[in-house]
Amino acid sequence: MDKQVKNITVAGAGPVGALLSVMLAKQGYKVDLFESRVDSRKASIYQGKSINLALSDRGWLALQAVGLDDKIREHAIPMYCRVMHDLEGNLTKQPYGKEGQAIWSVSRAGINEQLISLAEEEPLIDVHFEHHLTQLDFDTLNSEFSNKEEDRKQHKTDLLFGADGAFSKVRRLAQELPRQRISYSLEYMPQSYIELTIAPNQDGSHKLEKNALHIWPRKAFMLIALPNNDGSFTCTLFLNHEGELSFQSLDSKEKVTQFFEDNFADALPLLDNPVDEFMQKSASPLCLVHIYPWVINNKVGLIGDAAHAMVPFYGQGMNCGFEDCRILNELIQTHDHNWDEILAAYQAERKPNGDAIIELAKRNFVEMSDLSGDSNFLLRKKIESEFNRMYPQLWVPLYSMVTFSPHLSYSSALTTGDIQNEIMDEIMQLDNIHQEWQSPHVYQLLHKLVLEKLER
């Protein structure tokens, strides 16, 4: 490929596409950013479509690279812990990390709009709303975009990135190519979701603890709530799409009312018309995307959900996409704008990490919906936290590796976390562990096992 790349096209102006465009423009490239939807600053496009996002250290590091972190933080709410609500309404708190460590509740619409506004301030970026990608030649990079009047716009570029989400058109077009060896899977999770709302109190305050992510874990399903600045909470109900207890089976107001009364009695008085909302809304699917390669013909790359859509149970979808952008941005400098080398290094670095966080996010549904209310699980977390306090270099809990260790790869976190799990399985088999978990012999054995298994 000609190393003299000057013009880059980004398909998809969601948070990842907008951030990538800003980074590329700051590196001196002329960028065309295409978005199939309308400008969300002028018309609402997110209603009922988007789970509130949890922004953590990997995402902050990427936003810092373009100087937008402080501005985003002004509108974000720190969540320092999970608050679990059991069937009787009893609350259990579990800190996310050490004191002062938090994940941050942000509005997807808000963060997207701030990034698009930043993109529009860049003289090297042209943003094109309501333009659907219809054709793409992967050899010449001639493409065609159509607008709502079906006017067709011919476009030529030196390099193109598909940042167009879990159902990426760029990816679909790549899969249709003859003679391309593309491995691909899209797996739907058994669960789907709908959004519900807890309105603020009349004085604008929050009805639940503000600086926490609230979870109603019910094994096969769960409700979560993330705080908003206006005093409300955005709630998400995750439930099987079909089956005995599912979105499909709850097909009458009576059944839905009984479902909420049986499972979410303490949340029911707080939620805004949950039964009517449930009946009116169509459940949205959750899916996992695996694809290889991420780079086609050394000219077209996939990034964000287009390359690695995941379920939201680790709160890492956007954080991982932002990390893709940051790593790619750093590789531009490392390889001195040689795009053959940049794209090869990007794929080699990010593909294993995309696979790792997809796996971790999938597993975390069980932790959030079932284990987070389990006494053995909560004790494991207490022991891990105490051991981490005693030996911070020897043991970092998996959640902290993923969420608060932005320079540690997802794949390393997954590997280390699996070994930690084996070690903690042994610890939890000790006699009277619930009574003696603070005893020195527990931590002496834990130290010995860590040196044997983790340090080998």
CSV table of C-alpha atoms in Angstrom, one decimal:
chain,number,residue,atom,x,y,z
A,1,MET,CA,0.0,0.0,0.0
A,2,ASP,CA,1.1,3.5,-0.7
A,3,LYS,CA,2.6,4.8,2.6
A,4,GLN,CA,1.5,8.4,1.8
A,5,VAL,CA,-1.9,8.2,3.5
A,6,LYS,CA,-3.5,11.7,3.6
A,7,ASN,CA,-7.2,11.1,3.7
A,8,ILE,CA,-9.0,8.7,6.1
A,9,THR,CA,-12.7,7.9,6.2
A,10,VAL,CA,-14.4,6.7,9.4
A,11,ALA,CA,-17.8,5.0,9.0
A,12,GLY,CA,-19.8,5.5,12.2
A,13,ALA,CA,-19.9,8.6,14.4
A,14,GLY,CA,-20.7,6.9,17.7
A,15,PRO,CA,-18.4,7.5,20.6
A,16,VAL,CA,-15.6,5.4,19.2
A,17,GLY,CA,-15.8,6.7,15.6
A,18,ALA,CA,-15.9,10.3,16.8
A,19,LEU,CA,-12.9,9.8,19.2
A,20,LEU,CA,-10.9,8.1,16.5
A,21,SER,CA,-11.6,10.9,14.0
A,22,VAL,CA,-10.3,13.5,16.5
A,23,MET,CA,-7.1,11.5,17.1
A,24,LEU,CA,-6.5,11.1,13.4
A,25,ALA,CA,-7.0,14.8,12.7
A,26,LYS,CA,-4.6,15.7,15.5
A,27,GLN,CA,-2.0,13.5,13.8
A,28,GLY,CA,-2.5,15.6,10.6
A,29,TYR,CA,-4.9,13.5,8.6
A,30,LYS,CA,-7.9,14.8,6.6
A,31,VAL,CA,-10.9,12.9,8.0
A,32,ASP,CA,-14.4,12.3,6.7
A,33,LEU,CA,-16.7,11.0,9.4
A,34,PHE,CA,-19.9,9.5,8.1
A,35,GLU,CA,-23.0,8.7,10.3
A,36,SER,CA,-26.1,7.0,9.0
A,37,ARG,CA,-28.3,8.5,11.7
A,38,VAL,CA,-29.4,12.1,12.3
A,39,ASP,CA,-27.4,14.4,14.4
A,40,SER,CA,-28.4,13.5,18.0
A,41,ARG,CA,-27.9,17.0,19.1
A,42,LYS,CA,-30.9,18.0,17.0
A,43,ALA,CA,-33.1,15.0,17.3
A,44,SER,CA,-33.3,12.2,19.9
A,45,ILE,CA,-32.0,8.9,18.6
A,46,TYR,CA,-31.1,7.2,21.8
A,47,GLN,CA,-34.5,6.8,23.5
A,48,GLY,CA,-34.7,3.2,24.7
A,49,LYS,CA,-31.8,2.1,22.6
A,50,SER,CA,-28.8,2.6,24.9
A,51,ILE,CA,-27.8,1.4,28.3
A,52,ASN,CA,-26.1,4.0,30.4
A,53,LEU,CA,-22.4,3.6,30.2
A,54,ALA,CA,-19.8,3.0,32.9
A,55,LEU,CA,-16.6,4.9,32.1
A,56,SER,CA,-13.5,3.5,33.8
A,57,ASP,CA,-9.8,4.1,33.7
A,58,ARG,CA,-9.1,2.8,30.2
A,59,GLY,CA,-11.7,5.1,28.8
A,60,TRP,CA,-10.5,8.1,30.8
A,61,LEU,CA,-6.9,7.5,29.5
A,62,ALA,CA,-8.1,7.7,25.9
A,63,LEU,CA,-10.2,10.9,26.6
A,64,GLN,CA,-7.2,12.4,28.3
A,65,ALA,CA,-5.2,11.9,25.0
A,66,VAL,CA,-7.6,14.4,23.3
A,67,GLY,CA,-8.0,16.7,26.3
A,68,LEU,CA,-11.7,15.9,26.8
A,69,ASP,CA,-11.5,14.1,30.2
A,70,ASP,CA,-12.1,17.1,32.4
A,71,LYS,CA,-15.1,18.2,30.4
A,72,ILE,CA,-16.7,14.8,30.4
A,73,ARG,CA,-16.0,14.4,34.2
A,74,GLU,CA,-18.2,17.5,34.9
A,75,HIS,CA,-21.2,15.5,33.8
A,76,ALA,CA,-20.2,12.1,35.1
A,77,ILE,CA,-21.2,10.6,38.4
A,78,PRO,CA,-18.7,8.4,40.3
A,79,MET,CA,-20.0,5.1,41.5
A,80,TYR,CA,-17.7,3.8,44.3
A,81,CYS,CA,-19.5,0.5,45.0
A,82,ARG,CA,-22.2,-1.9,44.0
A,83,VAL,CA,-25.3,-2.0,46.2
A,84,MET,CA,-27.1,-5.3,46.0
A,85,HIS,CA,-30.8,-5.4,46.8
A,86,ASP,CA,-32.1,-8.8,48.0
A,87,LEU,CA,-35.7,-10.1,47.7
A,88,GLU,CA,-36.5,-8.7,51.2
A,89,GLY,CA,-35.0,-5.3,50.3
A,90,ASN,CA,-31.9,-5.8,52.4
A,91,LEU,CA,-28.8,-4.0,51.1
A,92,THR,CA,-25.2,-5.2,50.8
A,93,LYS,CA,-22.4,-3.0,49.6
A,94,GLN,CA,-19.3,-4.1,47.8
A,95,PRO,CA,-16.6,-1.5,46.9
A,96,TYR,CA,-15.3,-1.6,43.4
A,97,GLY,CA,-11.8,-0.9,44.3
A,98,LYS,CA,-9.7,0.9,46.9
A,99,GLU,CA,-11.0,4.0,48.6
A,100,GLY,CA,-11.5,6.7,46.1
A,101,GLN,CA,-11.6,4.4,43.1
A,102,ALA,CA,-14.8,4.5,41.0
A,103,ILE,CA,-16.5,3.7,37.8
A,104,TRP,CA,-18.4,6.7,36.3
A,105,SER,CA,-22.0,6.8,35.1
A,106,VAL,CA,-22.2,8.7,31.9
A,107,SER,CA,-24.9,9.3,29.3
A,108,ARG,CA,-24.1,7.7,26.0
A,109,ALA,CA,-25.9,10.5,24.2
A,110,GLY,CA,-24.0,13.1,26.2
A,111,ILE,CA,-20.5,11.7,25.7
A,112,ASN,CA,-21.2,11.1,22.0
A,113,GLU,CA,-22.4,14.7,21.5
A,114,GLN,CA,-19.4,16.1,23.3
A,115,LEU,CA,-17.1,14.0,21.0
A,116,ILE,CA,-18.9,15.0,17.9
A,117,SER,CA,-18.7,18.7,18.9
A,118,LEU,CA,-15.0,18.3,19.4
A,119,ALA,CA,-14.7,16.7,16.0
A,120,GLU,CA,-16.4,19.6,14.4
A,121,GLU,CA,-14.0,22.0,15.9
A,122,GLU,CA,-11.1,20.2,14.1
A,123,PRO,CA,-10.5,21.9,10.7
A,124,LEU,CA,-9.4,18.6,9.2
A,125,ILE,CA,-12.7,16.8,9.9
A,126,ASP,CA,-15.8,16.9,7.9
A,127,VAL,CA,-18.9,15.3,9.5
A,128,HIS,CA,-21.6,13.9,7.3
A,129,PHE,CA,-24.9,12.9,9.0
A,130,GLU,CA,-27.6,10.8,7.5
A,131,HIS,CA,-25.3,9.1,5.0
A,132,HIS,CA,-25.6,5.3,4.7
A,133,LEU,CA,-22.7,3.3,3.4
A,134,THR,CA,-24.1,1.4,0.4
A,135,GLN,CA,-20.9,0.2,-1.5
A,136,LEU,CA,-17.2,-0.2,-0.8
A,137,ASP,CA,-14.5,-1.4,-3.1
A,138,PHE,CA,-11.9,-2.9,-0.8
A,139,ASP,CA,-9.1,-2.6,-3.5
A,140,THR,CA,-9.6,1.0,-4.7
A,141,LEU,CA,-11.4,2.4,-1.6
A,142,ASN,CA,-14.0,3.9,-3.8
A,143,SER,CA,-17.2,4.0,-1.8
A,144,GLU,CA,-20.8,5.2,-2.1
A,145,PHE,CA,-23.0,6.8,0.6
A,146,SER,CA,-26.6,7.6,0.2
A,147,ASN,CA,-28.7,10.2,2.1
A,148,LYS,CA,-32.4,10.2,3.1
A,149,GLU,CA,-33.2,11.6,-0.4
A,150,GLU,CA,-31.4,8.5,-1.9
A,151,ASP,CA,-28.9,10.9,-3.4
A,152,ARG,CA,-25.7,8.9,-3.9
A,153,LYS,CA,-22.4,10.4,-3.0
A,154,GLN,CA,-19.2,8.9,-4.5
A,155,HIS,CA,-16.3,9.0,-2.1
A,156,LYS,CA,-12.6,8.2,-2.4
A,157,THR,CA,-10.2,7.8,0.5
A,158,ASP,CA,-6.7,6.4,1.3
A,159,LEU,CA,-7.8,4.3,4.3
A,160,LEU,CA,-11.2,3.5,5.9
A,161,PHE,CA,-12.2,2.4,9.4
A,162,GLY,CA,-15.5,0.7,10.2
A,163,ALA,CA,-16.6,2.1,13.6
A,164,ASP,CA,-20.2,1.3,12.8
A,165,GLY,CA,-21.1,-0.9,15.7
A,166,ALA,CA,-22.2,-4.5,16.4
A,167,PHE,CA,-24.1,-4.8,13.1
A,168,SER,CA,-21.4,-3.0,11.1
A,169,LYS,CA,-22.1,-2.5,7.4
A,170,VAL,CA,-18.3,-2.3,6.7
A,171,ARG,CA,-17.9,-5.7,8.2
A,172,ARG,CA,-20.9,-7.2,6.3
A,173,LEU,CA,-19.5,-5.9,3.0
A,174,ALA,CA,-16.1,-7.4,3.9
A,175,GLN,CA,-17.7,-10.8,4.5
A,176,GLU,CA,-19.1,-10.8,1.0
A,177,LEU,CA,-15.7,-10.5,-0.6
A,178,PRO,CA,-14.6,-13.4,-2.8
A,179,ARG,CA,-11.3,-15.1,-1.9
A,180,GLN,CA,-11.1,-13.4,1.6
A,181,ARG,CA,-10.6,-15.8,4.5
A,182,ILE,CA,-12.8,-14.2,7.1
A,183,SER,CA,-13.8,-16.0,10.3
A,184,TYR,CA,-16.9,-14.6,11.8
A,185,SER,CA,-19.5,-15.3,14.5
A,186,LEU,CA,-22.4,-13.4,16.0
A,187,GLU,CA,-23.8,-15.0,19.1
A,188,TYR,CA,-27.0,-13.8,20.7
A,189,MET,CA,-27.1,-14.1,24.5
A,190,PRO,CA,-30.2,-15.8,26.0
A,191,GLN,CA,-30.9,-12.5,27.7
A,192,SER,CA,-32.4,-9.3,26.2
A,193,TYR,CA,-33.0,-6.0,27.9
A,194,ILE,CA,-35.4,-3.1,28.3
A,195,GLU,CA,-34.8,0.3,30.0
A,196,LEU,CA,-36.9,1.6,32.8
A,197,THR,CA,-36.6,4.8,34.9
A,198,ILE,CA,-36.5,5.9,38.5
A,199,ALA,CA,-37.5,9.6,38.5
A,200,PRO,CA,-35.9,12.1,40.9
A,201,ASN,CA,-37.5,13.2,44.1
A,202,GLN,CA,-39.5,16.4,43.9
A,203,ASP,CA,-36.5,18.4,45.1
A,204,GLY,CA,-34.3,16.8,42.4
A,205,SER,CA,-32.5,14.5,44.7
A,206,HIS,CA,-31.9,10.8,44.1
A,207,LYS,CA,-34.3,8.2,45.5
A,208,LEU,CA,-31.4,5.7,46.0
A,209,GLU,CA,-27.8,6.2,47.1
A,210,LYS,CA,-26.4,8.3,44.3
A,211,ASN,CA,-22.7,7.2,44.1
A,212,ALA,CA,-23.4,3.5,43.5
A,213,LEU,CA,-24.5,1.1,40.9
A,214,HIS,CA,-27.6,-0.7,42.2
A,215,ILE,CA,-28.2,-4.3,41.4
A,216,TRP,CA,-31.2,-6.5,42.1
A,217,PRO,CA,-29.6,-10.0,41.4
A,218,ARG,CA,-32.1,-12.8,40.8
A,219,LYS,CA,-29.9,-15.6,39.4
A,220,ALA,CA,-31.3,-16.0,35.8
A,221,PHE,CA,-32.2,-12.3,35.5
A,222,MET,CA,-31.5,-8.9,37.2
A,223,LEU,CA,-32.3,-5.2,37.3
A,224,ILE,CA,-29.6,-2.6,37.5
A,225,ALA,CA,-29.8,1.2,38.1
A,226,LEU,CA,-27.2,3.9,37.2
A,227,PRO,CA,-27.5,7.4,38.5
A,228,ASN,CA,-28.0,10.5,36.3
A,229,ASN,CA,-27.3,14.1,37.0
A,230,ASP,CA,-30.9,15.1,37.1
A,231,GLY,CA,-31.6,12.9,40.1
A,232,SER,CA,-33.0,10.1,38.1
A,233,PHE,CA,-31.7,6.5,37.6
A,234,THR,CA,-31.6,4.7,34.3
A,235,CYS,CA,-32.6,1.1,35.0
A,236,THR,CA,-32.0,-1.9,32.8
A,237,LEU,CA,-33.9,-5.2,33.2
A,238,PHE,CA,-32.0,-8.2,31.8
A,239,LEU,CA,-34.2,-11.2,31.3
A,240,ASN,CA,-34.3,-14.3,29.1
A,241,HIS,CA,-35.7,-13.5,25.7
A,242,GLU,CA,-37.8,-16.7,25.6
A,243,GLY,CA,-38.6,-19.5,27.9
A,244,GLU,CA,-40.6,-20.2,31.0
A,245,LEU,CA,-39.8,-16.8,32.6
A,246,SER,CA,-39.0,-14.4,29.8
A,247,PHE,CA,-39.9,-11.3,27.9
A,248,GLN,CA,-42.0,-13.6,25.7
A,249,SER,CA,-43.8,-15.3,28.5
A,250,LEU,CA,-44.7,-12.1,30.4
A,251,ASP,CA,-47.4,-11.2,27.9
A,252,SER,CA,-50.1,-9.6,30.1
A,253,LYS,CA,-50.2,-6.7,32.6
A,254,GLU,CA,-51.2,-9.2,35.3
A,255,LYS,CA,-48.2,-11.4,34.7
A,256,VAL,CA,-45.8,-8.4,34.6
A,257,THR,CA,-47.3,-6.9,37.7
A,258,GLN,CA,-46.9,-10.2,39.5
A,259,PHE,CA,-43.3,-10.5,38.2
A,260,PHE,CA,-42.3,-7.1,39.6
A,261,GLU,CA,-44.1,-7.7,42.9
A,262,ASP,CA,-42.4,-11.1,43.4
A,263,ASN,CA,-38.9,-10.0,42.4
A,264,PHE,CA,-38.4,-6.3,42.8
A,265,ALA,CA,-40.8,-5.3,45.6
A,266,ASP,CA,-38.5,-2.5,47.0
A,267,ALA,CA,-37.9,-1.1,43.5
A,268,LEU,CA,-41.5,-1.2,42.4
A,269,PRO,CA,-42.7,2.0,44.2
A,270,LEU,CA,-39.6,3.8,42.8
A,271,LEU,CA,-40.0,2.9,39.1
A,272,ASP,CA,-41.9,5.1,36.7
A,273,ASN,CA,-44.9,3.0,35.4
A,274,PRO,CA,-42.7,-0.2,35.1
A,275,VAL,CA,-45.6,-2.4,34.0
A,276,ASP,CA,-46.8,-0.1,31.2
A,277,GLU,CA,-43.2,0.5,30.1
A,278,PHE,CA,-42.6,-3.2,30.0
A,279,MET,CA,-45.7,-3.8,27.9
A,280,GLN,CA,-44.9,-1.0,25.5
A,281,LYS,CA,-41.2,-1.7,24.8
A,282,SER,CA,-39.6,-4.3,22.6
A,283,ALA,CA,-36.7,-6.0,24.3
A,284,SER,CA,-33.3,-5.3,22.7
A,285,PRO,CA,-30.9,-8.1,22.0
A,286,LEU,CA,-27.5,-8.7,23.5
A,287,CYS,CA,-24.8,-10.2,21.2
A,288,LEU,CA,-21.2,-11.1,21.0
A,289,VAL,CA,-19.1,-10.5,17.8
A,290,HIS,CA,-15.9,-12.3,16.9
A,291,ILE,CA,-14.2,-11.6,13.6
A,292,TYR,CA,-10.7,-12.2,12.1
A,293,PRO,CA,-9.0,-10.5,10.4
A,294,TRP,CA,-9.7,-7.0,11.7
A,295,VAL,CA,-7.8,-5.5,8.8
A,296,ILE,CA,-8.7,-6.2,5.1
A,297,ASN,CA,-6.2,-5.5,2.3
A,298,ASN,CA,-4.2,-3.3,4.6
A,299,LYS,CA,-6.7,-0.6,3.7
A,300,VAL,CA,-9.8,-1.2,5.8
A,301,GLY,CA,-9.8,-1.7,9.6
A,302,LEU,CA,-12.5,-2.5,12.1
A,303,ILE,CA,-12.6,-0.8,15.5
A,304,GLY,CA,-14.9,-0.8,18.5
A,305,ASP,CA,-18.0,-2.9,18.4
A,306,ALA,CA,-17.6,-3.6,14.7
A,307,ALA,CA,-14.6,-5.7,15.7
A,308,HIS,CA,-15.6,-7.0,19.2
A,309,ALA,CA,-19.2,-6.3,20.3
A,310,MET,CA,-19.7,-7.6,23.8
A,311,VAL,CA,-22.3,-7.8,26.5
A,312,PRO,CA,-22.4,-4.9,28.9
A,313,PHE,CA,-21.8,-6.9,32.1
A,314,TYR,CA,-18.2,-5.7,32.7
A,315,GLY,CA,-19.0,-2.1,31.6
A,316,GLN,CA,-16.1,-2.3,29.2
A,317,GLY,CA,-17.7,-2.0,25.7
A,318,MET,CA,-17.0,1.7,25.2
A,319,ASN,CA,-13.8,1.6,27.3
A,320,CYS,CA,-12.4,-1.2,25.1
A,321,GLY,CA,-13.3,0.8,21.9
A,322,PHE,CA,-11.7,3.9,23.3
A,323,GLU,CA,-8.6,1.8,24.2
A,324,ASP,CA,-8.5,0.6,20.5
A,325,CYS,CA,-8.3,4.3,19.5
A,326,ARG,CA,-5.6,5.1,22.0
A,327,ILE,CA,-3.4,2.2,21.1
A,328,LEU,CA,-3.9,2.9,17.3
A,329,ASN,CA,-3.0,6.5,18.0
A,330,GLU,CA,0.2,5.5,19.8
A,331,LEU,CA,1.1,3.1,17.0
A,332,ILE,CA,1.0,5.9,14.4
A,333,GLN,CA,3.9,7.5,16.2
A,334,THR,CA,5.7,4.2,17.0
A,335,HIS,CA,5.7,3.3,13.3
A,336,ASP,CA,6.2,6.8,11.9
A,337,HIS,CA,2.9,6.9,9.9
A,338,ASN,CA,3.8,3.7,8.0
A,339,TRP,CA,0.2,2.3,7.8
A,340,ASP,CA,1.3,-1.2,6.7
A,341,GLU,CA,3.1,-1.6,10.0
A,342,ILE,CA,0.5,0.3,12.0
A,343,LEU,CA,-2.4,-1.8,10.9
A,344,ALA,CA,-0.5,-5.1,11.4
A,345,ALA,CA,0.6,-4.1,14.9
A,346,TYR,CA,-2.9,-2.8,15.7
A,347,GLN,CA,-4.5,-6.2,14.8
A,348,ALA,CA,-1.8,-8.2,16.6
A,349,GLU,CA,-2.2,-6.1,19.7
A,350,ARG,CA,-6.0,-5.7,19.9
A,351,LYS,CA,-7.5,-8.9,18.6
A,352,PRO,CA,-6.4,-11.1,21.6
A,353,ASN,CA,-7.5,-8.4,24.0
A,354,GLY,CA,-10.9,-8.1,22.3
A,355,ASP,CA,-11.4,-11.8,22.6
A,356,ALA,CA,-10.4,-11.7,26.3
A,357,ILE,CA,-12.8,-8.9,27.4
A,358,ILE,CA,-15.7,-10.5,25.4
A,359,GLU,CA,-15.1,-13.7,27.5
A,360,LEU,CA,-14.8,-11.7,30.7
A,361,ALA,CA,-18.0,-9.7,30.0
A,362,LYS,CA,-19.9,-12.9,29.2
A,363,ARG,CA,-18.8,-14.5,32.5
A,364,ASN,CA,-19.7,-11.4,34.5
A,365,PHE,CA,-23.4,-11.8,34.0
A,366,VAL,CA,-23.3,-14.8,36.4
A,367,GLU,CA,-21.3,-12.7,38.9
A,368,MET,CA,-23.7,-9.8,38.8
A,369,SER,CA,-27.0,-11.7,38.6
A,370,ASP,CA,-26.2,-14.6,40.9
A,371,LEU,CA,-23.0,-14.5,42.8
A,372,SER,CA,-23.1,-10.9,43.9
A,373,GLY,CA,-25.9,-11.9,46.3
A,374,ASP,CA,-24.1,-15.1,47.5
A,375,SER,CA,-22.3,-15.2,50.9
A,376,ASN,CA,-19.4,-17.4,49.7
A,377,PHE,CA,-18.8,-15.0,46.8
A,378,LEU,CA,-18.9,-11.9,49.0
A,379,LEU,CA,-16.4,-13.6,51.4
A,380,ARG,CA,-14.1,-14.4,48.6
A,381,LYS,CA,-14.0,-10.8,47.6
A,382,LYS,CA,-13.3,-9.7,51.3
A,383,ILE,CA,-10.4,-12.1,51.5
A,384,GLU,CA,-9.0,-11.0,48.1
A,385,SER,CA,-9.3,-7.4,49.2
A,386,GLU,CA,-7.5,-8.0,52.5
A,387,PHE,CA,-4.7,-9.9,50.7
A,388,ASN,CA,-4.4,-7.1,48.2
A,389,ARG,CA,-4.1,-4.6,51.0
A,390,MET,CA,-1.3,-6.8,52.6
A,391,TYR,CA,0.5,-7.6,49.3
A,392,PRO,CA,-0.5,-5.0,46.7
A,393,GLN,CA,2.2,-6.2,44.3
A,394,LEU,CA,1.4,-9.8,44.5
A,395,TRP,CA,-2.4,-9.7,44.1
A,396,VAL,CA,-4.6,-7.3,42.2
A,397,PRO,CA,-8.3,-8.5,42.1
A,398,LEU,CA,-9.5,-9.3,38.6
A,399,TYR,CA,-12.1,-6.5,38.6
A,400,SER,CA,-9.4,-4.0,39.5
A,401,MET,CA,-7.1,-5.4,36.8
A,402,VAL,CA,-9.8,-4.9,34.2
A,403,THR,CA,-11.2,-1.6,35.5
A,404,PHE,CA,-8.4,0.3,37.3
A,405,SER,CA,-5.3,-1.0,35.5
A,406,PRO,CA,-5.4,0.6,32.1
A,407,HIS,CA,-1.8,-0.3,31.1
A,408,LEU,CA,-2.5,-4.0,31.8
A,409,SER,CA,-3.9,-5.9,28.8
A,410,TYR,CA,-7.3,-7.6,29.0
A,411,SER,CA,-5.7,-10.9,28.0
A,412,SER,CA,-3.2,-10.7,30.9
A,413,ALA,CA,-6.0,-9.9,33.3
A,414,LEU,CA,-8.0,-13.0,32.0
A,415,THR,CA,-5.0,-15.3,32.4
A,416,THR,CA,-4.1,-14.1,35.9
A,417,GLY,CA,-7.7,-14.0,37.0
A,418,ASP,CA,-8.1,-17.7,36.1
A,419,ILE,CA,-5.1,-18.6,38.2
A,420,GLN,CA,-6.4,-16.5,41.1
A,421,ASN,CA,-9.7,-18.3,40.8
A,422,GLU,CA,-8.0,-21.7,41.3
A,423,ILE,CA,-6.2,-20.3,44.3
A,424,MET,CA,-9.3,-18.9,45.9
A,425,ASP,CA,-11.2,-22.2,45.3
A,426,GLU,CA,-8.6,-23.9,47.5
A,427,ILE,CA,-8.8,-21.1,50.2
A,428,MET,CA,-12.6,-21.4,50.3
A,429,GLN,CA,-12.3,-25.2,51.0
A,430,LEU,CA,-10.6,-24.5,54.4
A,431,ASP,CA,-12.5,-25.6,57.5
A,432,ASN,CA,-14.6,-22.9,59.1
A,433,ILE,CA,-13.5,-20.3,56.5
A,434,HIS,CA,-16.5,-18.1,57.3
A,435,GLN,CA,-15.5,-17.9,60.9
A,436,GLU,CA,-11.7,-17.9,60.5
A,437,TRP,CA,-11.2,-15.8,57.3
A,438,GLN,CA,-9.3,-13.2,59.2
A,439,SER,CA,-6.9,-15.7,60.8
A,440,PRO,CA,-3.2,-15.4,59.9
A,441,HIS,CA,-3.0,-19.0,58.6
A,442,VAL,CA,-5.5,-18.2,55.8
A,443,TYR,CA,-3.2,-15.5,54.4
A,444,GLN,CA,0.0,-17.6,55.0
A,445,LEU,CA,-1.5,-20.3,52.8
A,446,LEU,CA,-2.7,-17.8,50.3
A,447,HIS,CA,0.8,-16.2,50.1
A,448,LYS,CA,2.3,-19.7,49.6
A,449,LEU,CA,-0.2,-20.6,46.8
A,450,VAL,CA,0.4,-17.3,45.0
A,451,LEU,CA,4.2,-17.8,45.0
A,452,GLU,CA,3.7,-21.3,43.7
A,453,LYS,CA,1.1,-20.6,41.0
A,454,LEU,CA,1.3,-17.0,40.0
A,455,GLU,CA,5.0,-16.3,40.3
A,456,ARG,CA,6.2,-19.5,38.5
